[in-house]
mmCIF file of C-alpha atoms and ligand atoms in Angstrom:
data_model
loop_
_atom_site.group_PDB
_atom_site.id
_atom_site.type_symbol
_atom_site.label_atom_id
_atom_site.label_comp_id
_atom_site.label_asym_id
_atom_site.label_seq_id
_atom_site.Cartn_x
_atom_site.Cartn_y
_atom_site.Cartn_z
ATOM 1 C CA MET A 101 72.488 -36.230 68.332
ATOM 2 C CA LYS A 102 72.499 -37.110 64.687
ATOM 3 C CA ALA A 103 70.775 -40.149 63.172
ATOM 4 C CA VAL A 104 70.045 -41.458 59.684
ATOM 5 C CA ALA A 105 66.282 -41.660 59.219
ATOM 6 C CA VAL A 106 63.736 -42.729 56.636
ATOM 7 C CA PHE A 107 60.441 -40.851 56.267
ATOM 8 C CA PRO A 108 58.081 -43.270 54.451
ATOM 9 C CA ARG A 109 55.235 -40.785 54.039
ATOM 10 C CA THR A 110 57.273 -38.029 52.395
ATOM 11 C CA LYS A 111 59.710 -40.538 50.872
ATOM 12 C CA GLU A 112 62.874 -38.972 52.261
ATOM 13 C CA VAL A 113 66.101 -40.389 53.675
ATOM 14 C CA ARG A 114 68.245 -37.896 55.573
ATOM 15 C CA VAL A 115 70.409 -37.150 58.583
ATOM 16 C CA ILE A 116 68.246 -35.750 61.346
ATOM 17 C CA GLU A 117 68.593 -34.407 64.868
ATOM 18 C CA HIS A 118 67.236 -37.194 67.121
ATOM 19 C CA GLU A 119 66.702 -37.090 70.868
ATOM 20 C CA VAL A 120 69.559 -38.594 72.934
ATOM 21 C CA PRO A 121 68.229 -41.716 74.753
ATOM 22 C CA HIS A 122 68.684 -42.086 78.527
ATOM 23 C CA ILE A 123 68.667 -45.096 80.824
ATOM 24 C CA THR A 124 65.181 -45.325 82.318
ATOM 25 C CA GLU A 125 65.129 -48.957 83.525
ATOM 26 C CA GLN A 126 67.453 -50.756 85.927
ATOM 27 C CA GLY A 127 68.698 -53.367 83.447
ATOM 28 C CA GLN A 128 69.406 -50.932 80.622
ATOM 29 C CA VAL A 129 72.763 -50.045 79.150
ATOM 30 C CA LYS A 130 73.824 -47.036 77.094
ATOM 31 C CA LEU A 131 76.091 -47.441 74.090
ATOM 32 C CA ARG A 132 78.161 -45.092 71.988
ATOM 33 C CA MET A 133 77.754 -46.460 68.489
ATOM 34 C CA LEU A 134 80.937 -47.245 66.562
ATOM 35 C CA ASP A 135 80.115 -49.164 63.370
ATOM 36 C CA ILE A 136 76.849 -49.823 61.537
ATOM 37 C CA GLY A 137 76.759 -52.118 58.506
ATOM 38 C CA LEU A 138 74.642 -51.412 55.438
ATOM 39 C CA CYS A 139 72.738 -54.277 53.837
ATOM 40 C CA GLY A 140 70.051 -55.068 51.275
ATOM 41 C CA THR A 141 67.325 -54.677 53.896
ATOM 42 C CA ASP A 142 68.449 -51.082 54.542
ATOM 43 C CA LYS A 143 68.322 -50.428 50.798
ATOM 44 C CA GLU A 144 64.791 -51.797 50.617
ATOM 45 C CA ILE A 145 63.730 -49.660 53.561
ATOM 46 C CA CYS A 146 65.197 -46.625 51.806
ATOM 47 C CA ALA A 147 63.294 -47.571 48.635
ATOM 48 C CA PHE A 148 60.162 -47.446 50.870
ATOM 49 C CA GLU A 149 59.396 -51.116 50.119
ATOM 50 C CA TYR A 150 59.947 -52.342 53.671
ATOM 51 C CA GLY A 151 60.300 -51.026 57.208
ATOM 52 C CA THR A 152 57.915 -49.384 59.676
ATOM 53 C CA PRO A 153 58.564 -46.417 62.004
ATOM 54 C CA PRO A 154 57.773 -46.801 65.720
ATOM 55 C CA PRO A 155 54.149 -46.009 66.629
ATOM 56 C CA GLY A 156 53.618 -42.241 66.693
ATOM 57 C CA SER A 157 56.828 -41.408 64.793
ATOM 58 C CA ASP A 158 56.832 -40.259 61.188
ATOM 59 C CA TYR A 159 60.359 -41.556 60.717
ATOM 60 C CA LEU A 160 62.448 -44.662 61.381
ATOM 61 C CA VAL A 161 66.103 -44.430 62.401
ATOM 62 C CA ILE A 162 67.651 -47.234 60.353
ATOM 63 C CA GLY A 163 70.620 -49.543 61.055
ATOM 64 C CA HIS A 164 70.527 -53.039 62.548
ATOM 65 C CA GLU A 165 74.047 -54.466 62.006
ATOM 66 C CA SER A 166 76.019 -52.797 64.757
ATOM 67 C CA LEU A 167 78.924 -52.502 67.123
ATOM 68 C CA GLY A 168 78.819 -50.174 70.131
ATOM 69 C CA GLU A 169 80.846 -49.371 73.220
ATOM 70 C CA VAL A 170 79.235 -49.434 76.655
ATOM 71 C CA ILE A 171 79.384 -45.966 78.265
ATOM 72 C CA GLU A 172 76.855 -46.330 81.106
ATOM 73 C CA VAL A 173 75.127 -49.244 82.853
ATOM 74 C CA GLY A 174 71.891 -49.310 84.842
ATOM 75 C CA PRO A 175 72.038 -50.494 88.507
ATOM 76 C CA ALA A 176 70.727 -53.987 87.673
ATOM 77 C CA ALA A 177 72.954 -54.591 84.641
ATOM 78 C CA SER A 178 75.625 -57.124 85.547
ATOM 79 C CA ARG A 179 76.699 -58.846 82.317
ATOM 80 C CA VAL A 180 78.364 -55.849 80.665
ATOM 81 C CA LYS A 181 80.577 -53.101 82.005
ATOM 82 C CA VAL A 182 81.676 -49.650 80.855
ATOM 83 C CA GLY A 183 84.236 -49.975 78.055
ATOM 84 C CA ASP A 184 82.944 -53.329 76.747
ATOM 85 C CA LEU A 185 82.352 -53.652 73.028
ATOM 86 C CA VAL A 186 78.939 -55.136 72.275
ATOM 87 C CA VAL A 187 76.793 -56.285 69.389
ATOM 88 C CA THR A 188 73.071 -55.846 70.038
ATOM 89 C CA THR A 189 70.433 -58.225 68.666
ATOM 90 C CA VAL A 190 67.777 -56.941 66.267
ATOM 91 C CA ARG A 191 64.442 -58.590 67.035
ATOM 92 C CA ARG A 192 62.307 -58.081 70.165
ATOM 93 C CA PRO A 193 59.451 -60.449 71.169
ATOM 94 C CA CYS A 194 55.773 -59.869 70.399
ATOM 95 C CA PRO A 195 53.495 -59.250 73.400
ATOM 96 C CA HIS A 196 51.085 -62.178 72.869
ATOM 97 C CA PRO A 197 50.906 -64.846 75.601
ATOM 98 C CA GLU A 198 50.063 -67.538 73.017
ATOM 99 C CA CYS A 199 53.312 -67.005 71.026
ATOM 100 C CA ARG A 200 55.387 -69.828 72.451
ATOM 101 C CA PRO A 201 58.604 -68.949 70.574
ATOM 102 C CA CYS A 202 58.549 -65.344 71.851
ATOM 103 C CA ARG A 203 57.673 -66.439 75.385
ATOM 104 C CA SER A 204 60.588 -68.907 75.316
ATOM 105 C CA GLY A 205 63.178 -66.350 74.210
ATOM 106 C CA TYR A 206 63.088 -67.197 70.481
ATOM 107 C CA PRO A 207 61.429 -64.195 68.795
ATOM 108 C CA ASP A 208 63.275 -65.212 65.613
ATOM 109 C CA PHE A 209 60.541 -67.883 65.344
ATOM 110 C CA CYS A 210 57.654 -65.514 66.283
ATOM 111 C CA THR A 211 54.324 -66.856 65.033
ATOM 112 C CA THR A 212 52.145 -63.736 65.348
ATOM 113 C CA GLY A 213 54.247 -61.384 63.219
ATOM 114 C CA ASP A 214 53.906 -58.710 65.913
ATOM 115 C CA TYR A 215 57.601 -58.758 66.865
ATOM 116 C CA THR A 216 59.583 -55.550 66.483
ATOM 117 C CA GLU A 217 63.040 -55.170 64.936
ATOM 118 C CA ARG A 218 65.425 -52.345 65.745
ATOM 119 C CA GLY A 219 66.044 -50.260 62.641
ATOM 120 C CA ILE A 220 63.516 -52.256 60.605
ATOM 121 C CA LYS A 221 60.080 -52.681 62.174
ATOM 122 C CA GLY A 222 58.508 -50.540 64.846
ATOM 123 C CA GLU A 223 61.691 -49.546 66.736
ATOM 124 C CA HIS A 224 64.451 -47.082 65.958
ATOM 125 C CA GLY A 225 67.758 -48.586 64.912
ATOM 126 C CA PHE A 226 71.439 -48.101 65.505
ATOM 127 C CA MET A 227 72.592 -45.619 62.813
ATOM 128 C CA THR A 228 72.977 -42.871 65.363
ATOM 129 C CA GLU A 229 75.372 -41.732 68.089
ATOM 130 C CA TYR A 230 73.903 -43.279 71.262
ATOM 131 C CA VAL A 231 71.600 -46.225 71.872
ATOM 132 C CA VAL A 232 69.928 -47.521 75.042
ATOM 133 C CA ASP A 233 68.673 -51.088 75.309
ATOM 134 C CA ASP A 234 68.303 -53.870 77.830
ATOM 135 C CA GLU A 235 71.567 -55.665 78.525
ATOM 136 C CA ARG A 236 69.890 -59.010 77.801
ATOM 137 C CA TYR A 237 70.043 -58.081 74.099
ATOM 138 C CA MET A 238 73.767 -57.276 74.162
ATOM 139 C CA HIS A 239 76.664 -59.615 73.373
ATOM 140 C CA VAL A 240 80.199 -58.776 74.450
ATOM 141 C CA VAL A 241 82.902 -58.877 71.771
ATOM 142 C CA PRO A 242 86.635 -59.352 72.523
ATOM 143 C CA PRO A 243 88.571 -56.096 71.904
ATOM 144 C CA GLU A 244 90.803 -57.698 69.245
ATOM 145 C CA LEU A 245 87.734 -58.046 67.012
ATOM 146 C CA ARG A 246 86.989 -54.281 67.119
ATOM 147 C CA ASP A 247 87.517 -53.786 63.356
ATOM 148 C CA VAL A 248 85.440 -56.750 62.158
ATOM 149 C CA ALA A 249 82.776 -57.274 64.831
ATOM 150 C CA VAL A 250 80.174 -55.384 62.782
ATOM 151 C CA LEU A 251 80.095 -58.556 60.633
ATOM 152 C CA THR A 252 78.556 -60.490 63.548
ATOM 153 C CA GLU A 253 74.911 -59.836 62.686
ATOM 154 C CA PRO A 254 75.122 -60.963 59.034
ATOM 155 C CA LEU A 255 76.954 -64.103 60.232
ATOM 156 C CA THR A 256 74.129 -64.951 62.665
ATOM 157 C CA ILE A 257 72.065 -65.985 59.628
ATOM 158 C CA ALA A 258 74.541 -68.801 58.909
ATOM 159 C CA GLU A 259 74.746 -69.685 62.612
ATOM 160 C CA LYS A 260 70.987 -70.164 62.838
ATOM 161 C CA ALA A 261 71.014 -72.157 59.583
ATOM 162 C CA ARG A 262 73.772 -74.390 60.976
ATOM 163 C CA ASP A 263 71.797 -74.987 64.169
ATOM 164 C CA GLN A 264 68.796 -76.064 62.142
ATOM 165 C CA THR A 265 70.962 -78.165 59.829
ATOM 166 C CA ARG A 266 72.473 -80.097 62.738
ATOM 167 C CA GLN A 267 69.035 -80.932 64.036
ATOM 168 C CA ILE A 268 67.715 -81.915 60.620
ATOM 169 C CA MET A 269 70.737 -84.142 59.973
ATOM 170 C CA ARG A 270 69.731 -86.255 62.951
ATOM 171 C CA ARG A 271 67.158 -87.783 60.609
ATOM 172 C CA LEU A 272 70.056 -89.624 58.923
ATOM 173 C CA PRO A 273 70.970 -92.172 61.621
ATOM 174 C CA TRP A 274 74.132 -93.429 59.899
ATOM 175 C CA LEU A 275 75.653 -89.947 60.219
ATOM 176 C CA ASN A 276 74.893 -89.430 63.863
ATOM 177 C CA SER A 277 77.699 -91.448 65.337
ATOM 178 C CA GLU A 278 80.131 -89.667 63.046
ATOM 179 C CA ILE A 279 78.983 -86.140 63.860
ATOM 180 C CA PRO A 280 78.160 -85.857 67.538
ATOM 181 C CA GLU A 281 78.617 -82.095 67.730
ATOM 182 C CA ASP A 282 78.794 -80.450 64.336
ATOM 183 C CA MET A 283 79.583 -81.159 60.708
ATOM 184 C CA ARG A 284 83.361 -81.015 61.182
ATOM 185 C CA GLY A 285 85.188 -83.777 59.384
ATOM 186 C CA LEU A 286 82.206 -84.819 57.301
ATOM 187 C CA SER A 287 82.963 -84.393 53.639
ATOM 188 C CA LEU A 288 79.941 -82.521 52.414
ATOM 189 C CA THR A 289 79.770 -80.737 49.080
ATOM 190 C CA THR A 290 78.113 -77.394 49.610
ATOM 191 C CA VAL A 291 77.142 -74.603 47.250
ATOM 192 C CA VAL A 292 76.676 -71.008 48.364
ATOM 193 C CA LEU A 293 74.588 -68.865 46.042
ATOM 194 C CA GLY A 294 75.792 -65.268 46.174
ATOM 195 C CA ALA A 295 79.132 -63.701 47.039
ATOM 196 C CA GLY A 296 77.904 -60.777 49.129
ATOM 197 C CA PRO A 297 78.616 -60.591 52.888
ATOM 198 C CA VAL A 298 75.959 -63.175 53.844
ATOM 199 C CA GLY A 299 77.218 -65.635 51.218
ATOM 200 C CA LEU A 300 80.914 -65.117 51.994
ATOM 201 C CA LEU A 301 80.449 -65.354 55.765
ATOM 202 C CA GLY A 302 78.342 -68.485 55.183
ATOM 203 C CA ALA A 303 81.151 -69.912 53.017
ATOM 204 C CA MET A 304 83.674 -69.222 55.791
ATOM 205 C CA ALA A 305 81.462 -71.064 58.287
ATOM 206 C CA LEU A 306 81.047 -74.024 55.919
ATOM 207 C CA ILE A 307 84.781 -74.241 55.193
ATOM 208 C CA VAL A 308 85.623 -74.067 58.917
ATOM 209 C CA GLY A 309 83.108 -76.912 59.283
ATOM 210 C CA GLY A 310 85.140 -78.986 56.815
ATOM 211 C CA CYS A 311 82.808 -78.708 53.802
ATOM 212 C CA ASP A 312 83.991 -78.692 50.212
ATOM 213 C CA THR A 313 82.498 -75.312 49.288
ATOM 214 C CA TYR A 314 81.632 -73.718 45.944
ATOM 215 C CA VAL A 315 80.412 -70.113 45.754
ATOM 216 C CA TYR A 316 78.315 -69.184 42.735
ATOM 217 C CA ALA A 317 77.826 -65.514 41.772
ATOM 218 C CA LEU A 318 77.129 -63.315 38.772
ATOM 219 C CA ALA A 319 80.405 -61.380 38.517
ATOM 220 C CA PRO A 320 83.211 -63.033 36.562
ATOM 221 C CA ALA A 321 86.440 -63.744 38.433
ATOM 222 C CA PRO A 322 88.789 -62.234 39.381
ATOM 223 C CA ASN A 323 87.002 -59.753 41.614
ATOM 224 C CA PRO A 324 87.257 -58.917 45.337
ATOM 225 C CA SER A 325 84.724 -61.603 46.306
ATOM 226 C CA SER A 326 86.311 -64.330 44.171
ATOM 227 C CA ASP A 327 89.703 -63.433 45.705
ATOM 228 C CA ILE A 328 88.252 -63.998 49.173
ATOM 229 C CA VAL A 329 86.656 -67.310 48.135
ATOM 230 C CA GLU A 330 89.963 -68.611 46.748
ATOM 231 C CA ALA A 331 91.937 -67.335 49.758
ATOM 232 C CA ILE A 332 89.715 -69.216 52.224
ATOM 233 C CA GLY A 333 89.932 -72.455 50.246
ATOM 234 C CA GLY A 334 86.601 -72.326 48.407
ATOM 235 C CA LYS A 335 85.921 -72.527 44.679
ATOM 236 C CA TYR A 336 84.352 -69.576 42.907
ATOM 237 C CA LEU A 337 81.957 -70.206 40.019
ATOM 238 C CA SER A 338 80.560 -67.354 37.950
ATOM 239 C CA GLN A 339 77.479 -67.216 35.775
ATOM 240 C CA GLY A 340 77.888 -69.129 32.509
ATOM 241 C CA LYS A 341 81.451 -70.137 33.421
ATOM 242 C CA VAL A 342 80.936 -73.462 35.142
ATOM 243 C CA SER A 343 83.188 -76.021 33.460
ATOM 244 C CA VAL A 344 81.738 -79.353 32.334
ATOM 245 C CA GLU A 345 83.915 -81.178 34.884
ATOM 246 C CA THR A 346 82.585 -79.002 37.697
ATOM 247 C CA GLN A 347 79.028 -79.479 36.459
ATOM 248 C CA LYS A 348 79.572 -83.237 36.452
ATOM 249 C CA ALA A 349 81.178 -83.134 39.891
ATOM 250 C CA LEU A 350 78.283 -81.159 41.303
ATOM 251 C CA PHE A 351 75.258 -82.560 39.505
ATOM 252 C CA GLY A 352 73.318 -84.727 41.939
ATOM 253 C CA HIS A 353 76.170 -84.534 44.469
ATOM 254 C CA ILE A 354 75.323 -81.312 46.261
ATOM 255 C CA HIS A 355 74.558 -82.049 49.914
ATOM 256 C CA LEU A 356 73.681 -78.542 50.964
ATOM 257 C CA VAL A 357 72.862 -75.255 49.231
ATOM 258 C CA TYR A 358 73.055 -71.986 51.201
ATOM 259 C CA GLU A 359 71.110 -69.439 49.187
ATOM 260 C CA ALA A 360 72.119 -65.803 49.811
ATOM 261 C CA THR A 361 70.947 -63.850 46.765
ATOM 262 C CA GLY A 362 67.179 -63.388 47.023
ATOM 263 C CA VAL A 363 66.951 -64.292 43.320
ATOM 264 C CA SER A 364 64.104 -66.807 43.126
ATOM 265 C CA ARG A 365 64.769 -67.939 39.540
ATOM 266 C CA LEU A 366 68.340 -68.891 40.399
ATOM 267 C CA ALA A 367 67.228 -70.639 43.599
ATOM 268 C CA PHE A 368 64.735 -72.881 41.784
ATOM 269 C CA GLU A 369 67.222 -73.670 38.991
ATOM 270 C CA VAL A 370 69.827 -74.792 41.517
ATOM 271 C CA LEU A 371 67.244 -76.718 43.544
ATOM 272 C CA LYS A 372 67.081 -79.105 40.573
ATOM 273 C CA LEU A 373 70.756 -80.018 41.132
ATOM 274 C CA LEU A 374 70.363 -81.015 44.777
ATOM 275 C CA GLY A 375 71.448 -84.572 45.597
ATOM 276 C CA PRO A 376 69.627 -87.270 47.594
ATOM 277 C CA ASN A 377 68.977 -86.709 51.352
ATOM 278 C CA SER A 378 70.150 -83.125 50.935
ATOM 279 C CA MET A 379 69.155 -79.689 52.084
ATOM 280 C CA PHE A 380 68.458 -76.345 50.458
ATOM 281 C CA ILE A 381 68.538 -73.380 52.849
ATOM 282 C CA VAL A 382 66.877 -70.174 51.675
ATOM 283 C CA THR A 383 67.930 -66.887 53.315
ATOM 284 C CA GLY A 384 67.296 -64.216 50.637
ATOM 285 C CA VAL A 385 64.113 -62.146 50.676
ATOM 286 C CA PRO A 386 63.103 -61.219 47.103
ATOM 287 C CA SER A 387 60.946 -58.167 46.454
ATOM 288 C CA LEU A 388 57.564 -59.297 45.117
ATOM 289 C CA LYS A 389 57.577 -59.272 41.324
ATOM 290 C CA ALA A 390 55.447 -60.985 38.650
ATOM 291 C CA PRO A 391 55.158 -64.789 39.061
ATOM 292 C CA ILE A 392 57.780 -66.894 37.267
ATOM 293 C CA GLY A 393 57.496 -70.394 35.800
ATOM 294 C CA VAL A 394 59.252 -73.210 37.666
ATOM 295 C CA ASP A 395 59.665 -76.877 36.797
ATOM 296 C CA ALA A 396 57.193 -77.840 39.510
ATOM 297 C CA ASP A 397 56.769 -81.547 38.650
ATOM 298 C CA LEU A 398 60.508 -82.158 38.463
ATOM 299 C CA LEU A 399 61.113 -80.293 41.702
ATOM 300 C CA MET A 400 58.332 -82.120 43.526
ATOM 301 C CA ARG A 401 59.490 -85.492 42.173
ATOM 302 C CA ASN A 402 63.016 -84.786 43.368
ATOM 303 C CA ILE A 403 61.936 -83.531 46.770
ATOM 304 C CA VAL A 404 59.948 -86.728 47.364
ATOM 305 C CA LEU A 405 62.091 -89.334 45.613
ATOM 306 C CA LYS A 406 65.342 -87.899 46.999
ATOM 307 C CA ASN A 407 64.155 -87.144 50.557
ATOM 308 C CA GLN A 408 65.116 -83.500 50.169
ATOM 309 C CA ILE A 409 64.519 -80.661 52.584
ATOM 310 C CA VAL A 410 63.997 -77.026 51.613
ATOM 311 C CA PHE A 411 63.791 -74.593 54.493
ATOM 312 C CA GLY A 412 63.848 -70.856 55.045
ATOM 313 C CA THR A 413 65.522 -69.071 57.912
ATOM 314 C CA VAL A 414 65.352 -65.497 59.205
ATOM 315 C CA ASN A 415 66.866 -63.541 62.063
ATOM 316 C CA ALA A 416 68.697 -65.371 64.858
ATOM 317 C CA SER A 417 68.618 -66.313 68.527
ATOM 318 C CA SER A 418 70.737 -64.957 71.318
ATOM 319 C CA GLU A 419 72.809 -68.183 71.200
ATOM 320 C CA ASN A 420 73.420 -67.612 67.498
ATOM 321 C CA PHE A 421 74.915 -64.173 68.292
ATOM 322 C CA ASP A 422 77.357 -65.773 70.751
ATOM 323 C CA GLU A 423 78.230 -68.447 68.171
ATOM 324 C CA ALA A 424 78.769 -65.751 65.532
ATOM 325 C CA ILE A 425 81.127 -63.750 67.779
ATOM 326 C CA ASN A 426 83.049 -66.958 68.468
ATOM 327 C CA ASP A 427 83.262 -67.763 64.747
ATOM 328 C CA ILE A 428 84.335 -64.205 63.833
ATOM 329 C CA GLY A 429 87.234 -64.913 66.219
ATOM 330 C CA VAL A 430 87.969 -68.207 64.434
ATOM 331 C CA PHE A 431 87.869 -66.534 60.987
ATOM 332 C CA HIS A 432 90.062 -63.714 62.320
ATOM 333 C CA GLN A 433 92.696 -66.221 63.434
ATOM 334 C CA ARG A 434 92.548 -68.252 60.248
ATOM 335 C CA TRP A 435 92.073 -65.604 57.537
ATOM 336 C CA PRO A 436 92.752 -62.150 59.052
ATOM 337 C CA GLN A 437 93.142 -60.443 55.688
ATOM 338 C CA SER A 438 90.172 -62.059 53.976
ATOM 339 C CA LEU A 439 87.905 -61.281 56.914
ATOM 340 C CA ARG A 440 89.006 -57.650 56.869
ATOM 341 C CA ALA A 441 88.604 -57.545 53.071
ATOM 342 C CA LEU A 442 84.860 -58.163 53.505
ATOM 343 C CA ILE A 443 84.599 -54.569 54.725
ATOM 344 C CA THR A 444 85.329 -52.682 51.536
ATOM 345 C CA SER A 445 84.578 -49.093 52.632
ATOM 346 C CA ARG A 446 83.776 -46.980 55.642
ATOM 347 C CA PHE A 447 81.675 -43.835 55.401
ATOM 348 C CA SER A 448 80.320 -41.101 57.658
ATOM 349 C CA PRO A 449 76.610 -40.977 58.618
ATOM 350 C CA GLU A 450 76.258 -37.927 56.347
ATOM 351 C CA GLU A 451 77.202 -40.111 53.374
ATOM 352 C CA ALA A 452 74.677 -42.841 54.258
ATOM 353 C CA PRO A 453 71.575 -41.398 52.499
ATOM 354 C CA GLY A 454 73.441 -41.012 49.181
ATOM 355 C CA LEU A 455 74.815 -44.545 49.442
ATOM 356 C CA LEU A 456 71.473 -46.071 50.307
ATOM 357 C CA LEU A 457 69.636 -44.268 47.532
ATOM 358 C CA GLY A 458 72.321 -44.885 44.887
ATOM 359 C CA LYS A 459 74.078 -47.985 43.688
ATOM 360 C CA ILE A 460 76.443 -49.207 46.417
ATOM 361 C CA GLY A 461 79.457 -51.125 45.154
ATOM 362 C CA GLY A 462 81.843 -53.195 47.273
ATOM 363 C CA ILE A 463 81.097 -56.070 49.621
ATOM 364 C CA LYS A 464 80.221 -54.716 53.091
ATOM 365 C CA ASN A 465 79.973 -50.951 53.480
ATOM 366 C CA VAL A 466 80.104 -49.666 57.022
ATOM 367 C CA ILE A 467 79.008 -46.369 58.526
ATOM 368 C CA THR A 468 81.462 -45.304 61.201
ATOM 369 C CA VAL A 469 80.146 -42.888 63.782
ATOM 370 C CA ASP A 470 82.923 -40.448 64.565
ATOM 371 C CA SER A 471 82.999 -39.921 68.314
ATOM 372 C CA ALA A 472 84.863 -36.639 67.847
ATOM 373 C CA THR A 473 81.642 -35.160 66.514
ATOM 374 C CA SER A 474 79.542 -36.475 69.408
ATOM 375 C CA ARG A 475 78.671 -33.525 71.596
ATOM 376 C CA GLU A 476 76.461 -34.688 74.351
ATOM 377 C CA HIS A 477 75.423 -37.879 76.118
HETATM 378 C C1 BGC B 617 68.013 -58.725 59.278
HETATM 379 C C2 BGC B 617 67.217 -59.586 60.230
HETATM 380 C C3 BGC B 617 65.733 -59.358 60.048
HETATM 381 C C4 BGC B 617 65.354 -59.529 58.576
HETATM 382 C C5 BGC B 617 63.871 -59.321 58.325
HETATM 383 C C6 BGC B 617 67.504 -58.897 57.865
HETATM 384 O O1 BGC B 617 68.196 -58.004 57.037
HETATM 385 O O2 BGC B 617 69.368 -59.069 59.337
HETATM 386 O O3 BGC B 617 67.597 -59.297 61.565
HETATM 387 O O4 BGC B 617 65.009 -60.265 60.838
HETATM 388 O O5 BGC B 617 66.114 -58.647 57.792
HETATM 389 O O6 BGC B 617 63.424 -58.043 58.680
#
């Protein structure tokens, strides 16, 4: 079968012939892959700055944002059945007995760093025709979400952030009685940095949660991302074009920032604007460049004197995948067109290397595996 693979040693990215996987354990399930999303991490892997092939392999099959269809189930698999659509999680636990997060089913909080990630670190990914994995890593998607379910994985980042946020907000006792379950109904002013898929999906989650949401990005409006922001009831701000009124409205009044750019300079500039008792959530992973100057005294003063919290978040739990599938359904009901507009293009696996090595435009680009070309399973 074909697969898109990265060869770090020879610095190549190409479509290869890869062995078809077979069910070898009772709880395993075999999938025919349908959609695989491309993201910044894939680009970094293809720039040979990130990513590790499985032990003994000179290449890594990439792809971690996925949607597949179940075509075969092992005798002990009971949660999924043939024909189900599923999204498979990315991270697998490390083997160390002392890693309490991994031993408790939360490899997203692994402390040893010896976790693996499908399509990223030590395990082949999903940009191929067939995949076998344990059913415990698979999450069933309702059939009506077929066209948009590949957006589940990038939304899990916001779901994990929201989980953390809810727990952190318990530190503010006067809010607790008002928000027993989630942030719904609480009028929070939130700023999303970045209008790529992670930022826009995060904005959708915040708006569904009742937050007054601003999305800040480089590109001037109108553009496809700003259209989505306006259509879902957010406010789009572009670089250098933030009106004085908006600046006044935001300065010191931002309750939550959801960073989704990986641009450290921007993150630290906006951190200065954070209000009292507020939170700054960092999700972007910058490539390591020369150190930059930051206003360290001001930032530290603010963090202490305003009881602020800055936290980073990566990957997601199994619960977060279920929450993301549920929220994709909510977004689909509320903004069917805007949700669909996040997927700007679909390409064949053969086009993937060119896209990953060049400059990809659009919001979310998806590789669609054409089953007509699948010969054998
Ligand atoms: C993926 C995560 C992964 C992270 C770090 C992100 O692009 O969505 O699943 O944990 O990269 O490798």
